[in-house]
PDB file of C-alpha atoms and ligand atoms in Angstrom:
ATOM      1  CA  MET A   1     169.205  15.429 102.247  1.00 86.00           C
ATOM      2  CA  SER A   2     168.595  12.723 104.331  1.00 94.00           C
ATOM      3  CA  ASP A   3     168.714   8.820 102.671  1.00 97.00           C
ATOM      4  CA  ARG A   4     165.332   7.629 103.250  1.00 98.00           C
ATOM      5  CA  TYR A   5     164.202   4.044 103.999  1.00 98.00           C
ATOM      6  CA  ALA A   6     160.342   2.651 104.742  1.00 98.00           C
ATOM      7  CA  VAL A   7     159.181  -0.470 105.922  1.00 98.00           C
ATOM      8  CA  ILE A   8     156.930  -1.918 103.121  1.00 98.00           C
ATOM      9  CA  GLY A   9     153.329  -4.387 104.105  1.00 98.00           C
ATOM     10  CA  ASN A  10     150.349  -4.110 104.150  1.00 97.00           C
ATOM     11  CA  PRO A  11     148.715  -3.179 107.077  1.00 95.00           C
ATOM     12  CA  VAL A  12     151.269  -1.280 107.552  1.00 96.00           C
ATOM     13  CA  ALA A  13     150.578   1.377 110.208  1.00 95.00           C
ATOM     14  CA  HIS A  14     151.049  -0.412 112.734  1.00 91.00           C
ATOM     15  CA  SER A  15     154.486  -0.906 112.768  1.00 94.00           C
ATOM     16  CA  LYS A  16     156.802  -0.157 114.501  1.00 96.00           C
ATOM     17  CA  SER A  17     159.951   0.232 112.318  1.00 97.00           C
ATOM     18  CA  PRO A  18     160.026   3.555 111.953  1.00 98.00           C
ATOM     19  CA  SER A  19     160.254   4.358 115.648  1.00 97.00           C
ATOM     20  CA  ILE A  20     161.750   2.603 116.203  1.00 98.00           C
ATOM     21  CA  HIS A  21     165.068   2.871 113.038  1.00 98.00           C
ATOM     22  CA  ALA A  22     164.184   6.988 113.899  1.00 98.00           C
ATOM     23  CA  GLU A  23     165.917   6.310 117.903  1.00 98.00           C
ATOM     24  CA  PHE A  24     168.362   4.455 115.791  1.00 98.00           C
ATOM     25  CA  ALA A  25     169.744   6.839 113.898  1.00 98.00           C
ATOM     26  CA  ARG A  26     169.734   9.218 116.331  1.00 97.00           C
ATOM     27  CA  ALA A  27     171.432   7.379 118.536  1.00 98.00           C
ATOM     28  CA  THR A  28     174.528   6.832 116.377  1.00 98.00           C
ATOM     29  CA  GLY A  29     173.732  10.090 114.380  1.00 97.00           C
ATOM     30  CA  GLN A  30     173.098   8.994 110.490  1.00 98.00           C
ATOM     31  CA  ASP A  31     171.150  11.424 109.036  1.00 97.00           C
ATOM     32  CA  ILE A  32     168.123   8.938 107.638  1.00 97.00           C
ATOM     33  CA  GLU A  33     164.462   9.245 106.715  1.00 97.00           C
ATOM     34  CA  TYR A  34     162.484   6.096 107.586  1.00 98.00           C
ATOM     35  CA  GLY A  35     158.652   6.396 106.759  1.00 98.00           C
ATOM     36  CA  ARG A  36     155.998   3.700 105.847  1.00 98.00           C
ATOM     37  CA  ILE A  37     154.624   1.950 102.270  1.00 98.00           C
ATOM     38  CA  GLU A  38     151.153  -0.183 102.617  1.00 98.00           C
ATOM     39  CA  ALA A  39     151.299  -1.757  98.884  1.00 98.00           C
ATOM     40  CA  PRO A  40     148.389  -2.889  97.373  1.00 98.00           C
ATOM     41  CA  LEU A  41     148.605  -7.605  98.023  1.00 98.00           C
ATOM     42  CA  ASP A  42     148.442  -6.871  94.400  1.00 98.00           C
ATOM     43  CA  GLY A  43     150.985  -4.668  94.355  1.00 98.00           C
ATOM     44  CA  PHE A  44     154.083  -5.072  95.788  1.00 98.00           C
ATOM     45  CA  ALA A  45     156.849  -5.043  93.158  1.00 98.00           C
ATOM     46  CA  ARG A  46     155.471  -2.706  91.211  1.00 98.00           C
ATOM     47  CA  ALA A  47     155.869  -0.296  94.538  1.00 98.00           C
ATOM     48  CA  VAL A  48     158.826  -1.172  95.592  1.00 98.00           C
ATOM     49  CA  GLU A  49     159.701  -0.045  92.273  1.00 98.00           C
ATOM     50  CA  ARG A  50     158.153   3.106  92.240  1.00 98.00           C
ATOM     51  CA  PHE A  51     161.041   3.805  96.017  1.00 98.00           C
ATOM     52  CA  ARG A  52     163.713   3.430  94.995  1.00 98.00           C
ATOM     53  CA  ALA A  53     163.193   5.802  91.611  1.00 97.00           C
ATOM     54  CA  ALA A  54     161.610   8.405  93.781  1.00 97.00           C
ATOM     55  CA  GLY A  55     165.481   7.839  95.518  1.00 96.00           C
ATOM     56  CA  GLY A  56     164.469   4.962  98.106  1.00 98.00           C
ATOM     57  CA  LYS A  57     167.608   3.205  99.606  1.00 98.00           C
ATOM     58  CA  GLY A  58     166.253   0.940 101.876  1.00 98.00           C
ATOM     59  CA  LEU A  59     163.129  -1.431 102.960  1.00 98.00           C
ATOM     60  CA  ASN A  60     162.189  -3.508 105.989  1.00 98.00           C
ATOM     61  CA  VAL A  61     159.607  -6.073 104.065  1.00 98.00           C
ATOM     62  CA  THR A  62     155.912  -6.776 106.330  1.00 96.00           C
ATOM     63  CA  LEU A  63     153.721  -9.079 105.958  1.00 92.00           C
ATOM     64  CA  PRO A  64     152.111 -10.610 103.196  1.00 95.00           C
ATOM     65  CA  PHE A  65     155.448  -9.763 101.098  1.00 97.00           C
ATOM     66  CA  LYS A  66     158.663 -11.629 102.656  1.00 97.00           C
ATOM     67  CA  GLN A  67     158.753 -14.123 100.212  1.00 96.00           C
ATOM     68  CA  GLU A  68     157.763 -11.574  96.511  1.00 98.00           C
ATOM     69  CA  ALA A  69     160.382  -9.569  98.522  1.00 98.00           C
ATOM     70  CA  PHE A  70     162.752 -12.289  98.540  1.00 98.00           C
ATOM     71  CA  ALA A  71     162.138 -13.527  94.673  1.00 97.00           C
ATOM     72  CA  LEU A  72     162.328  -9.658  93.738  1.00 97.00           C
ATOM     73  CA  TYR A  73     166.161 -10.272  93.597  1.00 96.00           C
ATOM     74  CA  ARG A  74     168.907 -12.582  92.509  1.00 95.00           C
ATOM     75  CA  ASP A  75     171.168 -11.662  94.834  1.00 97.00           C
ATOM     76  CA  ALA A  76     170.792 -12.490  98.130  1.00 98.00           C
ATOM     77  CA  SER A  77     172.307 -13.676 101.577  1.00 98.00           C
ATOM     78  CA  ASP A  78     173.139 -17.185 102.667  1.00 96.00           C
ATOM     79  CA  ARG A  79     169.787 -16.100 105.574  1.00 96.00           C
ATOM     80  CA  ALA A  80     167.449 -15.814 103.474  1.00 97.00           C
ATOM     81  CA  ARG A  81     168.206 -18.154 101.124  1.00 96.00           C
ATOM     82  CA  VAL A  82     167.834 -20.780 103.321  1.00 95.00           C
ATOM     83  CA  ALA A  83     164.281 -19.515 104.838  1.00 95.00           C
ATOM     84  CA  LYS A  84     163.108 -18.129 101.538  1.00 95.00           C
ATOM     85  CA  ALA A  85     161.728 -15.134 102.376  1.00 96.00           C
ATOM     86  CA  ALA A  86     163.428 -11.661 102.820  1.00 98.00           C
ATOM     87  CA  ASN A  87     162.868  -9.181 105.353  1.00 98.00           C
ATOM     88  CA  THR A  88     165.745  -5.893 104.120  1.00 98.00           C
ATOM     89  CA  LEU A  89     165.713  -5.185 100.960  1.00 98.00           C
ATOM     90  CA  ALA A  90     169.088  -2.921 100.210  1.00 98.00           C
ATOM     91  CA  LEU A  91     167.652  -1.044  97.120  1.00 98.00           C
ATOM     92  CA  ASP A  92     170.863   0.903  95.807  1.00 95.00           C
ATOM     93  CA  ARG A  93     172.527  -2.229  95.209  1.00 97.00           C
ATOM     94  CA  SER A  94     169.902  -4.265  94.292  1.00 98.00           C
ATOM     95  CA  PHE A  95     170.774  -6.728  97.319  1.00 98.00           C
ATOM     96  CA  ALA A  96     167.940  -8.886  99.493  1.00 98.00           C
ATOM     97  CA  ASP A  97     168.533 -10.278 103.435  1.00 98.00           C
ATOM     98  CA  ASN A  98     166.806 -11.004 106.450  1.00 98.00           C
ATOM     99  CA  THR A  99     167.491  -9.791 109.719  1.00 98.00           C
ATOM    100  CA  ASP A 100     164.378 -11.772 111.625  1.00 98.00           C
ATOM    101  CA  GLY A 101     166.337 -15.415 112.584  1.00 98.00           C
ATOM    102  CA  VAL A 102     169.774 -13.300 113.940  1.00 98.00           C
ATOM    103  CA  GLY A 103     167.356 -11.466 116.293  1.00 98.00           C
ATOM    104  CA  LEU A 104     165.020 -14.007 118.516  1.00 98.00           C
ATOM    105  CA  VAL A 105     168.623 -15.004 118.141  1.00 98.00           C
ATOM    106  CA  ARG A 106     170.510 -11.983 120.033  1.00 98.00           C
ATOM    107  CA  ASP A 107     166.817 -11.614 121.981  1.00 98.00           C
ATOM    108  CA  ILE A 108     166.963 -14.367 123.787  1.00 98.00           C
ATOM    109  CA  THR A 109     170.416 -15.232 124.249  1.00 98.00           C
ATOM    110  CA  GLY A 110     171.281 -11.348 124.799  1.00 97.00           C
ATOM    111  CA  ASN A 111     168.330  -9.429 125.746  1.00 97.00           C
ATOM    112  CA  LEU A 112     167.301 -12.166 127.990  1.00 98.00           C
ATOM    113  CA  GLY A 113     170.170 -13.610 128.630  1.00 98.00           C
ATOM    114  CA  GLN A 114     169.177 -17.967 127.726  1.00 98.00           C
ATOM    115  CA  PRO A 115     172.177 -19.800 126.059  1.00 98.00           C
ATOM    116  CA  LEU A 116     170.637 -21.622 122.923  1.00 98.00           C
ATOM    117  CA  LYS A 117     173.801 -23.588 122.740  1.00 98.00           C
ATOM    118  CA  GLY A 118     172.768 -28.337 123.492  1.00 97.00           C
ATOM    119  CA  LYS A 119     169.326 -27.415 124.832  1.00 98.00           C
ATOM    120  CA  ARG A 120     165.924 -27.766 123.408  1.00 97.00           C
ATOM    121  CA  LEU A 121     164.050 -26.169 121.339  1.00 98.00           C
ATOM    122  CA  LEU A 122     160.320 -26.311 120.388  1.00 98.00           C
ATOM    123  CA  LEU A 123     159.246 -24.728 117.474  1.00 98.00           C
ATOM    124  CA  LEU A 124     155.452 -24.225 117.244  1.00 98.00           C
ATOM    125  CA  GLY A 125     154.372 -23.048 113.788  1.00 98.00           C
ATOM    126  CA  ALA A 126     155.416 -24.144 110.345  1.00 97.00           C
ATOM    127  CA  GLY A 127     155.038 -20.247 108.568  1.00 93.00           C
ATOM    128  CA  GLY A 128     156.787 -18.124 107.315  1.00 92.00           C
ATOM    129  CA  ALA A 129     157.957 -16.579 110.669  1.00 95.00           C
ATOM    130  CA  ALA A 130     159.389 -20.181 111.445  1.00 97.00           C
ATOM    131  CA  GLN A 131     160.818 -21.017 108.137  1.00 95.00           C
ATOM    132  CA  ALA A 132     162.848 -17.876 108.958  1.00 96.00           C
ATOM    133  CA  VAL A 133     164.400 -18.180 112.212  1.00 97.00           C
ATOM    134  CA  VAL A 134     165.355 -22.078 111.901  1.00 97.00           C
ATOM    135  CA  GLY A 135     168.663 -21.740 110.268  1.00 95.00           C
ATOM    136  CA  ALA A 136     169.241 -18.591 112.914  1.00 97.00           C
ATOM    137  CA  LEU A 137     168.828 -21.120 115.960  1.00 97.00           C
ATOM    138  CA  LEU A 138     170.676 -24.264 114.701  1.00 96.00           C
ATOM    139  CA  ASP A 139     173.279 -21.973 113.907  1.00 96.00           C
ATOM    140  CA  ALA A 140     173.411 -20.656 117.884  1.00 97.00           C
ATOM    141  CA  GLY A 141     173.364 -24.301 118.702  1.00 96.00           C
ATOM    142  CA  ILE A 142     170.434 -26.148 119.708  1.00 97.00           C
ATOM    143  CA  ALA A 143     171.520 -29.084 121.132  1.00 95.00           C
ATOM    144  CA  GLN A 144     167.365 -30.419 119.608  1.00 94.00           C
ATOM    145  CA  LEU A 145     164.996 -29.401 118.093  1.00 98.00           C
ATOM    146  CA  THR A 146     161.222 -30.277 117.600  1.00 98.00           C
ATOM    147  CA  ILE A 147     158.972 -27.729 115.052  1.00 98.00           C
ATOM    148  CA  ALA A 148     155.033 -28.996 115.649  1.00 98.00           C
ATOM    149  CA  ASN A 149     152.458 -27.011 113.801  1.00 98.00           C
ATOM    150  CA  ARG A 150     148.277 -27.910 113.292  1.00 98.00           C
ATOM    151  CA  THR A 151     149.292 -29.152 109.555  1.00 98.00           C
ATOM    152  CA  VAL A 152     151.629 -31.885 110.057  1.00 98.00           C
ATOM    153  CA  GLN A 153     153.582 -32.051 106.728  1.00 98.00           C
ATOM    154  CA  ARG A 154     154.941 -28.352 107.298  1.00 98.00           C
ATOM    155  CA  ALA A 155     156.174 -29.141 109.902  1.00 98.00           C
ATOM    156  CA  ARG A 156     157.233 -32.271 108.012  1.00 98.00           C
ATOM    157  CA  ASP A 157     158.844 -30.494 104.851  1.00 97.00           C
ATOM    158  CA  LEU A 158     160.222 -28.102 107.430  1.00 97.00           C
ATOM    159  CA  ALA A 159     162.005 -29.602 109.480  1.00 97.00           C
ATOM    160  CA  ALA A 160     163.035 -31.861 106.102  1.00 97.00           C
ATOM    161  CA  ARG A 161     165.302 -29.270 104.920  1.00 95.00           C
ATOM    162  CA  PHE A 162     167.252 -29.735 108.300  1.00 94.00           C
ATOM    163  CA  ALA A 163     169.002 -32.044 109.305  1.00 91.00           C
ATOM    164  CA  GLY A 164     168.716 -33.047 113.020  1.00 86.00           C
ATOM    165  CA  SER A 165     165.704 -32.037 113.609  1.00 95.00           C
ATOM    166  CA  LEU A 166     161.487 -33.459 114.083  1.00 97.00           C
ATOM    167  CA  GLY A 167     158.283 -32.868 112.570  1.00 98.00           C
ATOM    168  CA  CYS A 168     155.355 -33.464 114.322  1.00 98.00           C
ATOM    169  CA  GLY A 169     151.969 -32.287 115.335  1.00 98.00           C
ATOM    170  CA  TYR A 170     150.721 -30.465 118.177  1.00 98.00           C
ATOM    171  CA  ASP A 171     150.144 -34.499 119.322  1.00 97.00           C
ATOM    172  CA  ALA A 172     152.754 -35.843 119.309  1.00 98.00           C
ATOM    173  CA  LEU A 173     154.166 -33.384 121.786  1.00 98.00           C
ATOM    174  CA  ALA A 174     151.969 -35.327 125.651  1.00 97.00           C
ATOM    175  CA  GLY A 175     154.950 -36.142 127.516  1.00 95.00           C
ATOM    176  CA  LYS A 176     157.628 -33.992 126.250  1.00 96.00           C
ATOM    177  CA  SER A 177     159.186 -31.237 127.818  1.00 94.00           C
ATOM    178  CA  PHE A 178     161.271 -27.820 126.421  1.00 97.00           C
ATOM    179  CA  ASP A 179     164.543 -25.912 127.409  1.00 98.00           C
ATOM    180  CA  ILE A 180     163.375 -23.780 125.273  1.00 98.00           C
ATOM    181  CA  VAL A 181     159.527 -23.134 124.008  1.00 98.00           C
ATOM    182  CA  VAL A 182     159.388 -20.359 120.777  1.00 98.00           C
ATOM    183  CA  ASN A 183     155.497 -19.337 119.316  1.00 98.00           C
ATOM    184  CA  ALA A 184     156.035 -18.045 115.571  1.00 98.00           C
ATOM    185  CA  THR A 185     152.135 -19.194 114.802  1.00 98.00           C
ATOM    186  CA  SER A 186     150.286 -15.819 114.599  1.00 95.00           C
ATOM    187  CA  ALA A 187     147.220 -17.566 116.191  1.00 96.00           C
ATOM    188  CA  GLY A 188     148.046 -14.904 118.829  1.00 95.00           C
ATOM    189  CA  LEU A 189     146.200 -12.018 117.050  1.00 92.00           C
ATOM    190  CA  ALA A 190     143.397 -14.075 117.271  1.00 95.00           C
ATOM    191  CA  ASP A 191     143.128 -14.291 120.940  1.00 96.00           C
ATOM    192  CA  GLU A 192     143.983 -18.390 120.487  1.00 96.00           C
ATOM    193  CA  SER A 193     146.391 -20.681 121.255  1.00 96.00           C
ATOM    194  CA  PRO A 194     148.608 -23.573 119.924  1.00 97.00           C
ATOM    195  CA  PRO A 195     146.599 -26.716 121.502  1.00 96.00           C
ATOM    196  CA  LEU A 196     149.846 -27.489 123.137  1.00 97.00           C
ATOM    197  CA  PRO A 197     149.431 -30.858 125.319  1.00 96.00           C
ATOM    198  CA  ALA A 198     149.874 -29.569 129.750  1.00 93.00           C
ATOM    199  CA  GLY A 199     153.013 -30.635 130.541  1.00 93.00           C
ATOM    200  CA  VAL A 200     154.803 -29.449 126.933  1.00 97.00           C
ATOM    201  CA  LEU A 201     155.021 -25.931 129.664  1.00 96.00           C
ATOM    202  CA  GLY A 202     156.887 -26.628 133.154  1.00 94.00           C
ATOM    203  CA  ARG A 203     158.495 -23.895 135.017  1.00 95.00           C
ATOM    204  CA  HIS A 204     162.125 -25.049 133.924  1.00 95.00           C
ATOM    205  CA  THR A 205     161.361 -23.307 130.890  1.00 97.00           C
ATOM    206  CA  LEU A 206     161.185 -20.413 128.631  1.00 98.00           C
ATOM    207  CA  ALA A 207     158.151 -19.480 126.628  1.00 98.00           C
ATOM    208  CA  TYR A 208     158.134 -17.399 123.992  1.00 98.00           C
ATOM    209  CA  ASP A 209     155.802 -15.410 121.605  1.00 98.00           C
ATOM    210  CA  MET A 210     156.799 -14.200 118.461  1.00 98.00           C
ATOM    211  CA  VAL A 211     153.492 -11.783 118.659  1.00 96.00           C
ATOM    212  CA  TYR A 212     154.000  -8.660 120.464  1.00 94.00           C
ATOM    213  CA  GLY A 213     152.278  -5.948 122.191  1.00 90.00           C
ATOM    214  CA  ARG A 214     149.720  -8.112 123.776  1.00 92.00           C
ATOM    215  CA  GLU A 215     148.836 -10.567 126.677  1.00 92.00           C
ATOM    216  CA  THR A 216     148.213 -14.052 124.414  1.00 97.00           C
ATOM    217  CA  PRO A 217     146.843 -17.040 125.606  1.00 98.00           C
ATOM    218  CA  PHE A 218     150.483 -18.908 125.591  1.00 98.00           C
ATOM    219  CA  LEU A 219     151.919 -16.762 127.333  1.00 97.00           C
ATOM    220  CA  ALA A 220     149.520 -16.785 130.041  1.00 97.00           C
ATOM    221  CA  ALA A 221     149.801 -20.467 129.604  1.00 97.00           C
ATOM    222  CA  ALA A 222     153.315 -19.824 130.310  1.00 97.00           C
ATOM    223  CA  ARG A 223     152.804 -17.829 133.712  1.00 96.00           C
ATOM    224  CA  SER A 224     150.221 -19.889 134.741  1.00 96.00           C
ATOM    225  CA  ALA A 225     153.111 -22.988 134.319  1.00 96.00           C
ATOM    226  CA  GLY A 226     155.582 -21.023 136.229  1.00 97.00           C
ATOM    227  CA  ALA A 227     157.335 -20.279 133.125  1.00 97.00           C
ATOM    228  CA  ARG A 228     159.419 -17.801 132.121  1.00 97.00           C
ATOM    229  CA  SER A 229     157.605 -16.599 129.677  1.00 97.00           C
ATOM    230  CA  ALA A 230     158.685 -13.473 126.756  1.00 98.00           C
ATOM    231  CA  ASP A 231     157.408 -12.210 123.602  1.00 97.00           C
ATOM    232  CA  GLY A 232     158.126 -10.684 120.728  1.00 98.00           C
ATOM    233  CA  LEU A 233     159.634  -6.731 121.595  1.00 97.00           C
ATOM    234  CA  GLY A 234     163.116  -7.389 121.978  1.00 98.00           C
ATOM    235  CA  MET A 235     162.850 -10.132 118.060  1.00 98.00           C
ATOM    236  CA  LEU A 236     161.625  -7.274 116.136  1.00 98.00           C
ATOM    237  CA  VAL A 237     164.632  -4.503 118.059  1.00 98.00           C
ATOM    238  CA  GLU A 238     167.243  -6.850 116.526  1.00 98.00           C
ATOM    239  CA  GLN A 239     165.276  -7.947 113.326  1.00 98.00           C
ATOM    240  CA  ALA A 240     165.753  -4.056 113.169  1.00 98.00           C
ATOM    241  CA  ALA A 241     168.696  -2.843 113.589  1.00 98.00           C
ATOM    242  CA  GLU A 242     170.656  -5.719 112.168  1.00 98.00           C
ATOM    243  CA  SER A 243     169.086  -3.950 108.567  1.00 98.00           C
ATOM    244  CA  PHE A 244     170.230  -1.729 110.626  1.00 98.00           C
ATOM    245  CA  PHE A 245     173.529  -2.085 110.008  1.00 98.00           C
ATOM    246  CA  VAL A 246     173.064  -4.044 106.846  1.00 98.00           C
ATOM    247  CA  TRP A 247     172.266  -0.819 105.226  1.00 98.00           C
ATOM    248  CA  ARG A 248     173.902   1.412 106.966  1.00 98.00           C
ATOM    249  CA  GLY A 249     177.444  -0.127 108.019  1.00 98.00           C
ATOM    250  CA  VAL A 250     176.784   0.556 112.132  1.00 98.00           C
ATOM    251  CA  PHE A 251     175.152  -1.609 114.143  1.00 98.00           C
ATOM    252  CA  PRO A 252     173.581   0.988 116.816  1.00 98.00           C
ATOM    253  CA  ALA A 253     172.715   0.332 120.179  1.00 98.00           C
ATOM    254  CA  THR A 254     169.226  -1.887 120.691  1.00 98.00           C
ATOM    255  CA  ARG A 255     168.741  -1.430 124.453  1.00 97.00           C
ATOM    256  CA  PRO A 256     167.942   1.802 125.242  1.00 97.00           C
ATOM    257  CA  VAL A 257     165.553   1.739 122.061  1.00 98.00           C
ATOM    258  CA  LEU A 258     164.130  -1.742 124.340  1.00 97.00           C
ATOM    259  CA  GLU A 259     162.811  -0.659 127.285  1.00 96.00           C
ATOM    260  CA  LYS A 260     162.017   3.427 125.868  1.00 95.00           C
ATOM    261  CA  LEU A 261     159.171   0.995 123.443  1.00 95.00           C
ATOM    262  CA  ARG A 262     158.473  -1.304 126.562  1.00 92.00           C
ATOM    263  CA  GLY A 263     157.907   2.459 129.116  1.00 89.00           C
ATOM    264  CA  ALA A 264     155.328   3.672 126.678  1.00 73.00           C
TER     265      ALA A 264
HETATM  266  P1  NAP B 301     152.326 -17.447 107.999  1.00 96.29           P
HETATM  267  O1  NAP B 301     152.931 -17.079 107.325  1.00 96.29           O
HETATM  268  O2  NAP B 301     150.305 -17.152 107.470  1.00 96.29           O
HETATM  269  O3  NAP B 301     151.871 -18.341 109.351  1.00 96.29           O
HETATM  270  C1  NAP B 301     150.976 -18.363 110.592  1.00 96.29           C
HETATM  271  C2  NAP B 301     151.388 -19.765 111.574  1.00 96.29           C
HETATM  272  O4  NAP B 301     150.154 -20.305 112.896  1.00 96.29           O
HETATM  273  C3  NAP B 301     151.304 -20.931 110.097  1.00 96.29           C
HETATM  274  O5  NAP B 301     152.107 -22.064 110.854  1.00 96.29           O
HETATM  275  C4  NAP B 301     149.626 -21.402 110.745  1.00 96.29           C
HETATM  276  O6  NAP B 301     149.543 -22.898 111.247  1.00 96.29           O
HETATM  277  C5  NAP B 301     149.536 -21.108 112.404  1.00 96.29           C
HETATM  278  N1  NAP B 301     148.828 -20.387 113.154  1.00 96.29           N
HETATM  279  C6  NAP B 301     147.618 -19.368 112.936  1.00 96.29           C
HETATM  280  N2  NAP B 301     146.652 -20.063 113.381  1.00 96.29           N
HETATM  281  C7  NAP B 301     147.015 -21.308 114.488  1.00 96.29           C
HETATM  282  C8  NAP B 301     145.738 -21.425 115.424  1.00 96.29           C
HETATM  283  N3  NAP B 301     144.693 -20.779 115.814  1.00 96.29           N
HETATM  284  N4  NAP B 301     146.636 -22.406 116.784  1.00 96.29           N
HETATM  285  C9  NAP B 301     147.786 -23.566 116.182  1.00 96.29           C
HETATM  286  N5  NAP B 301     148.363 -22.658 114.997  1.00 96.29           N
HETATM  287  C10 NAP B 301     148.109 -21.811 113.766  1.00 96.29           C
HETATM  288  O7  NAP B 301     152.148 -16.075 109.415  1.00 96.29           O
HETATM  289  P2  NAP B 301     153.907 -16.152 109.636  1.00 96.29           P
HETATM  290  O8  NAP B 301     154.671 -15.101 108.883  1.00 96.29           O
HETATM  291  O9  NAP B 301     154.556 -17.115 109.944  1.00 96.29           O
HETATM  292  O10 NAP B 301     153.826 -15.262 111.506  1.00 96.29           O
HETATM  293  C11 NAP B 301     153.731 -15.604 112.650  1.00 96.29           C
HETATM  294  C12 NAP B 301     154.185 -14.940 113.764  1.00 96.29           C
HETATM  295  O11 NAP B 301     155.307 -14.008 114.509  1.00 96.29           O
HETATM  296  C13 NAP B 301     152.901 -13.335 113.277  1.00 96.29           C
HETATM  297  O12 NAP B 301     151.598 -12.795 114.294  1.00 96.29           O
HETATM  298  C14 NAP B 301     153.505 -12.120 113.157  1.00 96.29           C
HETATM  299  O13 NAP B 301     153.387 -11.068 114.135  1.00 96.29           O
HETATM  300  C15 NAP B 301     155.277 -13.119 114.179  1.00 96.29           C
HETATM  301  N6  NAP B 301     156.963 -12.568 113.242  1.00 96.29           N
HETATM  302  C16 NAP B 301     156.501 -11.945 114.980  1.00 96.29           C
HETATM  303  C17 NAP B 301     157.763 -11.271 114.585  1.00 96.29           C
HETATM  304  C18 NAP B 301     159.285 -10.380 115.513  1.00 96.29           C
HETATM  305  O14 NAP B 301     160.053  -9.198 115.012  1.00 96.29           O
HETATM  306  N7  NAP B 301     158.616 -10.500 116.194  1.00 96.29           N
HETATM  307  C19 NAP B 301     158.554 -11.570 113.054  1.00 96.29           C
HETATM  308  C20 NAP B 301     158.100 -12.704 112.408  1.00 96.29           C
HETATM  309  C21 NAP B 301     157.111 -12.226 112.003  1.00 96.29           C
HETATM  310  P3  NAP B 301     149.085 -23.998 110.011  1.00 96.29           P
HETATM  311  O15 NAP B 301     150.106 -24.004 109.044  1.00 96.29           O
HETATM  312  O16 NAP B 301     148.585 -24.689 109.988  1.00 96.29           O
HETATM  313  O17 NAP B 301     147.839 -22.836 109.273  1.00 96.29           O
END
């Protein structure tokens, strides 16, 4: 019988994870089956336990359960501890991990060919996604990290946890410029953009939106400012590859999967 894995969230019907992991399994010859579980909002732990008891080996965790997933096990990776959230559970060894940060860094440096070392980076948002990537961005050697958020105190609180980073509101960005701007807000899902002052996005900027599969106002603004732009599909594939490695000890090639998803 194939080893069983799944993505768990609410909602989860839209998730591309099953097709990504099916491609990884085919390409690496790993015998796995990967499904979807929509857990009730008040029933995450029960749904995980049901899947584990039925032989499930691992889960990817998506909104809104990443914080709950982290709280499930005592054994967690350093990157999950820093994020205070888990997107990967190895049920067979009661282990929680978070692969979002390394996924973002690999997409920017590998797929997009944009070095991070020594760069000035602006991170928009201070929610779960922003929190998950700060550690990996700093580890990648960025020179200066500014975190801006609508609720300013959340940006300040997040920045206070990381030496050398600064938290602020959007108004404080006026007159500033950055090499890379990562939009880790969910504004794009509501067809909105974080209120960036004019001039923050310019011809020299890489503008990266973690949201994927739609033309967000942030990406449209980046393009009209002449900036290079990228959505979060590559991050999705790279974080999945790292999860696959955590579970199976084999690292799948990501480029063919990303190209296939972009083609579709
Ligand atoms: P979250 O915890 O709910 O945080 C949402 C963030 O967006 C908060 O900082 C919030 O600001 C901000 N925000 C929401 N609407 C806004 C608006 N209209 N203007 C300005 N800021 C706004 O969500 P999350 O877990 O961090 O996820 C954020 C996004 O990242 C989601 O869209 C998710 O799909 C995406 N994501 C992508 C990947 C990938 O692999 N590509 C991985 C993880 C997440 P306040 O604090 O002021 O409310």
